[in-house]
XYZ file of C-alpha atoms in Angstrom:
339
model
C -72.248 -10.000 73.430
C -69.816 -11.518 71.391
C -70.553 -12.583 67.954
C -71.494 -16.061 67.165
C -68.586 -18.080 65.864
C -68.949 -18.982 61.779
C -67.015 -19.646 58.945
C -66.666 -16.559 57.733
C -65.898 -14.822 61.256
C -63.274 -17.586 62.299
C -61.984 -19.764 59.267
C -58.610 -20.534 60.815
C -60.044 -21.818 63.974
C -62.138 -24.066 62.360
C -59.606 -25.717 60.106
C -57.679 -26.600 63.234
C -60.644 -28.287 64.683
C -60.948 -30.090 61.773
C -57.363 -30.897 61.295
C -57.001 -32.278 64.625
C -60.147 -34.499 64.738
C -58.896 -36.278 61.509
C -55.318 -36.813 62.928
C -57.018 -38.223 65.865
C -59.096 -40.630 64.159
C -56.680 -41.940 61.534
C -54.527 -42.405 64.496
C -56.675 -44.330 66.233
C -57.795 -46.555 63.062
C -54.042 -47.167 62.390
C -53.419 -48.590 66.226
C -56.289 -50.724 65.929
C -55.216 -52.186 62.751
C -51.940 -52.745 63.674
C -52.901 -54.639 67.150
C -55.242 -56.823 64.626
C -52.489 -57.482 62.434
C -50.036 -58.543 64.958
C -52.652 -60.629 67.012
C -53.793 -62.543 63.904
C -50.292 -62.973 62.849
C -49.620 -64.574 66.245
C -52.622 -66.551 66.268
C -52.792 -67.922 62.728
C -49.030 -68.737 61.669
C -48.423 -71.951 63.286
C -44.914 -72.497 64.961
C -42.677 -74.385 63.021
C -40.472 -76.372 65.511
C -40.275 -76.706 69.312
C -37.554 -74.707 71.869
C -36.590 -77.710 73.454
C -34.938 -78.935 70.454
C -36.958 -82.404 70.458
C -36.653 -82.659 66.907
C -40.054 -82.019 65.986
C -41.028 -79.964 63.016
C -44.028 -79.030 61.079
C -44.522 -81.111 57.862
C -47.308 -79.216 56.325
C -46.633 -75.584 55.005
C -47.741 -73.180 57.797
C -49.629 -71.031 55.153
C -51.974 -73.855 54.458
C -52.281 -74.566 58.411
C -53.291 -71.238 58.913
C -56.115 -71.660 56.579
C -57.713 -74.334 58.680
C -60.126 -73.497 61.394
C -59.017 -76.297 63.699
C -55.360 -77.377 62.729
C -54.592 -80.700 64.166
C -52.578 -80.713 67.475
C -50.474 -82.502 69.557
C -48.450 -82.199 72.685
C -44.759 -82.045 72.453
C -43.365 -85.247 74.048
C -40.688 -82.983 76.730
C -42.986 -81.891 79.483
C -40.662 -79.116 80.595
C -41.050 -77.820 77.023
C -43.243 -74.986 76.058
C -43.693 -75.210 72.703
C -42.704 -72.171 70.857
C -43.397 -70.189 74.000
C -47.227 -70.371 72.921
C -49.702 -70.408 75.629
C -51.613 -73.161 73.588
C -50.820 -76.496 72.164
C -48.132 -76.429 69.016
C -50.595 -77.270 65.886
C -49.321 -80.179 63.848
C -45.987 -81.030 65.054
C -44.790 -84.494 64.164
C -41.373 -86.291 64.186
C -39.014 -85.567 61.809
C -38.623 -88.347 59.383
C -35.290 -89.572 58.023
C -34.573 -88.661 54.504
C -35.325 -90.883 52.094
C -32.479 -92.009 49.486
C -32.491 -90.944 46.504
C -34.689 -93.057 43.909
C -31.740 -94.395 41.632
C -32.587 -93.901 37.778
C -32.352 -96.948 35.993
C -30.715 -97.138 32.925
C -32.497 -98.054 29.621
C -32.130 -101.246 27.661
C -29.872 -99.436 25.272
C -27.631 -98.410 27.509
C -27.275 -101.918 29.258
C -26.863 -103.496 25.918
C -24.115 -101.138 25.066
C -22.358 -101.401 28.326
C -21.984 -104.958 28.065
C -20.697 -104.793 24.371
C -23.679 -106.795 22.798
C -24.528 -105.693 19.122
C -28.007 -106.048 19.966
C -28.243 -102.419 20.347
C -24.824 -101.162 18.496
C -25.484 -102.735 15.210
C -28.713 -104.594 14.954
C -30.901 -101.796 16.877
C -32.979 -104.543 18.433
C -33.662 -102.054 21.622
C -35.930 -100.036 19.297
C -38.418 -103.115 19.512
C -37.388 -104.510 23.059
C -37.484 -101.308 25.104
C -41.336 -101.390 24.959
C -41.892 -105.274 24.487
C -39.986 -105.962 27.597
C -40.619 -102.892 29.932
C -43.642 -104.980 31.396
C -41.371 -107.764 32.121
C -38.960 -105.709 33.602
C -39.913 -106.034 37.391
C -41.361 -109.500 37.294
C -40.173 -112.794 38.260
C -39.149 -113.280 34.496
C -37.735 -116.920 33.331
C -36.068 -116.086 30.006
C -34.124 -118.183 27.725
C -31.460 -117.259 24.842
C -30.582 -119.336 22.232
C -27.046 -118.184 21.496
C -24.438 -117.088 24.283
C -21.426 -116.426 22.158
C -19.275 -114.150 24.699
C -21.928 -113.662 26.915
C -22.636 -110.225 26.281
C -26.374 -110.392 26.249
C -26.848 -112.569 29.204
C -24.946 -110.024 31.207
C -27.507 -107.547 29.480
C -30.563 -109.291 30.638
C -29.236 -109.873 34.170
C -28.646 -106.156 34.544
C -32.031 -105.387 33.266
C -34.562 -108.053 34.549
C -32.962 -107.299 38.161
C -35.711 -109.344 39.335
C -35.731 -112.249 37.176
C -36.312 -115.968 38.793
C -33.706 -117.380 36.138
C -31.904 -116.469 32.946
C -30.850 -119.444 30.591
C -28.676 -119.572 27.843
C -27.904 -121.976 25.037
C -24.501 -122.240 23.452
C -22.542 -124.052 20.873
C -19.115 -124.047 19.970
C -18.322 -121.323 22.036
C -16.357 -120.924 25.108
C -18.460 -123.360 27.278
C -17.347 -126.776 28.098
C -19.905 -128.073 30.203
C -23.272 -129.277 29.419
C -24.553 -127.159 32.312
C -22.728 -124.617 34.132
C -23.503 -121.718 36.832
C -22.916 -118.299 34.860
C -23.666 -116.231 37.867
C -26.183 -116.053 40.478
C -29.240 -115.637 37.986
C -27.395 -117.278 35.015
C -27.314 -120.631 33.876
C -25.735 -121.826 30.577
C -26.556 -124.928 28.503
C -24.278 -126.362 25.675
C -26.280 -127.845 23.030
C -27.134 -127.573 19.348
C -30.785 -126.119 18.718
C -31.441 -128.375 15.811
C -31.280 -131.630 17.877
C -34.849 -132.382 19.350
C -33.409 -134.236 21.931
C -31.248 -131.685 23.546
C -34.358 -129.010 23.309
C -36.641 -131.705 25.110
C -33.848 -131.972 27.787
C -33.412 -128.248 28.193
C -37.480 -127.882 28.537
C -36.952 -130.892 31.270
C -34.405 -129.657 33.372
C -35.319 -126.124 33.492
C -39.177 -126.878 33.902
C -40.114 -124.904 30.841
C -42.694 -121.866 31.386
C -40.814 -119.082 29.797
C -42.229 -115.438 29.914
C -39.487 -114.541 26.599
C -37.295 -116.631 24.396
C -34.806 -115.073 22.171
C -33.132 -117.044 19.192
C -30.232 -115.650 18.246
C -28.667 -118.921 17.507
C -27.390 -120.646 14.520
C -29.525 -118.219 12.203
C -30.179 -121.155 10.024
C -34.054 -121.055 9.095
C -34.984 -124.674 9.415
C -33.152 -124.264 12.615
C -34.915 -121.387 13.928
C -38.447 -123.211 13.114
C -37.512 -126.033 14.704
C -36.442 -124.591 17.962
C -39.848 -122.459 17.607
C -42.367 -125.586 17.239
C -40.496 -127.159 20.367
C -40.291 -124.196 22.528
C -43.108 -122.631 21.514
C -45.572 -124.842 23.943
C -43.482 -123.623 26.816
C -44.133 -119.880 26.593
C -46.776 -118.740 29.074
C -49.624 -116.849 27.949
C -48.656 -113.275 27.094
C -45.299 -114.233 27.185
C -43.158 -113.867 23.966
C -41.207 -115.556 21.361
C -38.338 -113.688 19.277
C -36.503 -114.691 16.393
C -33.261 -112.710 15.563
C -31.440 -112.593 12.233
C -33.918 -113.538 9.545
C -31.465 -111.656 7.160
C -30.171 -115.291 6.282
C -33.586 -115.600 4.488
C -32.645 -113.480 2.055
C -28.986 -114.816 1.287
C -28.112 -116.890 -1.627
C -28.355 -120.699 -1.015
C -24.684 -120.802 -1.511
C -23.782 -118.866 1.538
C -22.779 -120.551 4.853
C -23.324 -119.417 8.555
C -21.259 -120.581 11.333
C -20.457 -123.452 9.415
C -23.633 -124.429 8.436
C -24.658 -124.145 4.339
C -28.063 -122.652 3.509
C -28.722 -125.114 0.459
C -32.049 -126.116 0.355
C -33.075 -123.768 3.142
C -36.607 -122.196 2.588
C -37.256 -118.610 4.037
C -38.504 -118.370 7.535
C -39.970 -115.070 6.982
C -41.837 -116.555 4.376
C -43.069 -119.321 6.586
C -44.138 -116.431 9.604
C -46.064 -114.633 6.462
C -48.397 -117.683 6.698
C -49.648 -117.023 10.519
C -51.720 -113.999 10.434
C -53.740 -116.538 7.994
C -53.937 -118.681 10.976
C -54.757 -115.836 13.704
C -57.424 -114.752 11.291
C -58.786 -118.387 11.153
C -62.119 -117.487 12.190
C -62.750 -116.206 8.647
C -60.848 -118.826 6.908
C -63.559 -121.783 8.052
C -66.788 -122.573 6.449
C -69.691 -122.668 8.551
C -69.336 -126.007 9.803
C -65.574 -125.033 10.718
C -64.342 -127.445 8.058
C -62.420 -127.079 4.931
C -59.828 -124.735 6.198
C -58.042 -122.410 3.474
C -54.799 -122.074 5.220
C -52.917 -125.110 7.015
C -50.273 -124.868 9.590
C -49.603 -127.361 12.761
C -52.169 -126.488 15.656
C -49.398 -124.977 17.950
C -49.731 -122.011 15.764
C -53.206 -121.696 17.187
C -51.684 -120.101 20.309
C -49.765 -117.042 18.560
C -52.082 -113.959 19.511
C -49.823 -111.502 17.287
C -46.874 -111.995 14.691
C -44.935 -108.724 14.073
C -41.844 -108.013 11.933
C -39.110 -105.743 12.742
C -36.025 -105.124 10.867
C -34.400 -108.546 10.856
C -36.406 -109.813 13.719
C -39.826 -111.996 13.951
C -41.773 -111.114 17.080
C -44.623 -113.400 18.452
C -47.061 -113.172 21.060
C -48.955 -115.981 22.864
C -52.471 -116.285 23.381
C -54.126 -115.487 26.586
C -57.684 -116.429 27.581
C -59.201 -113.112 26.348
C -57.833 -113.719 22.984
C -58.742 -117.361 23.103
C -62.392 -116.047 23.443
C -62.552 -113.787 20.508
C -60.036 -116.183 18.278
C -61.833 -119.714 18.713
C -65.351 -118.608 17.936
C -67.883 -119.053 14.797
C -67.810 -116.416 12.292
C -70.967 -114.773 11.912
C -70.811 -114.223 8.127
C -69.632 -117.790 7.425
C -71.993 -117.954 4.677
C -69.978 -115.457 2.727
C -66.949 -117.827 2.466
C -66.520 -119.151 -0.789
């Protein structure tokens, strides 16, 4: 009888059997993996367009769609089309939208002021304050009035900055204006008059309808004129609105000086005057328990000042809202501690 094969007698034969078996199994496994990968790729990668050029294409990322168990599907609008040569519906095909026009970046207020030639940015640097102050108003239908037109540079700036403004008014005196009222542009109307003339200011309010969001005093720079204009126009500023007095530097000048033909003799500081306003804002603490015997006194219209702030060469006041009044007009809980 032939001897029984064992590893000791036929080592070469055994190695060949083992090698053949390993190669066969490996080929089978690799073949299966390749088939599954191809099938998975075909089934999981959504098509990106239809063959009929119907302008349909994927709006979502194909990788994201492949991760969905049941991606949304619609039929191609062309009945003869076999979308993407697939036997099933094309998933998530939607009409191609027209590209949106690029959003135009808006210039800063500083750029606009410099572009129109206004010295509010180039010399005074008011943009340091105005950028933040005016930004909440920029896209609103604001009503703005500025006292002091000069050459019209700032009028052009406000028109370019407040593009949705309802109306912009300018008050000029002793400049290029000839008519009592004239249309400067579609948004800008100019009035000619003296800001220290109470009758003129009253006419301005009546003719425009008042209700201003922003008032800017860049007029004569005379302290008494600044106060007259404020006390006449402040009641016309809406709640939450702003009143700004520029060029308060004249309060530091000698009383022998003059500005725009006005002598400052006898003038008192507009800054010192508005330094009293914080006492009015804090009136809750300046009353006795019966709300009598005020320690500081200003006209009642100053009770509508929510905040007053001082910048370089300007004063900024904000009008009270109902929310402000809720805290301002109340009895002081520690009134018994007042002198």
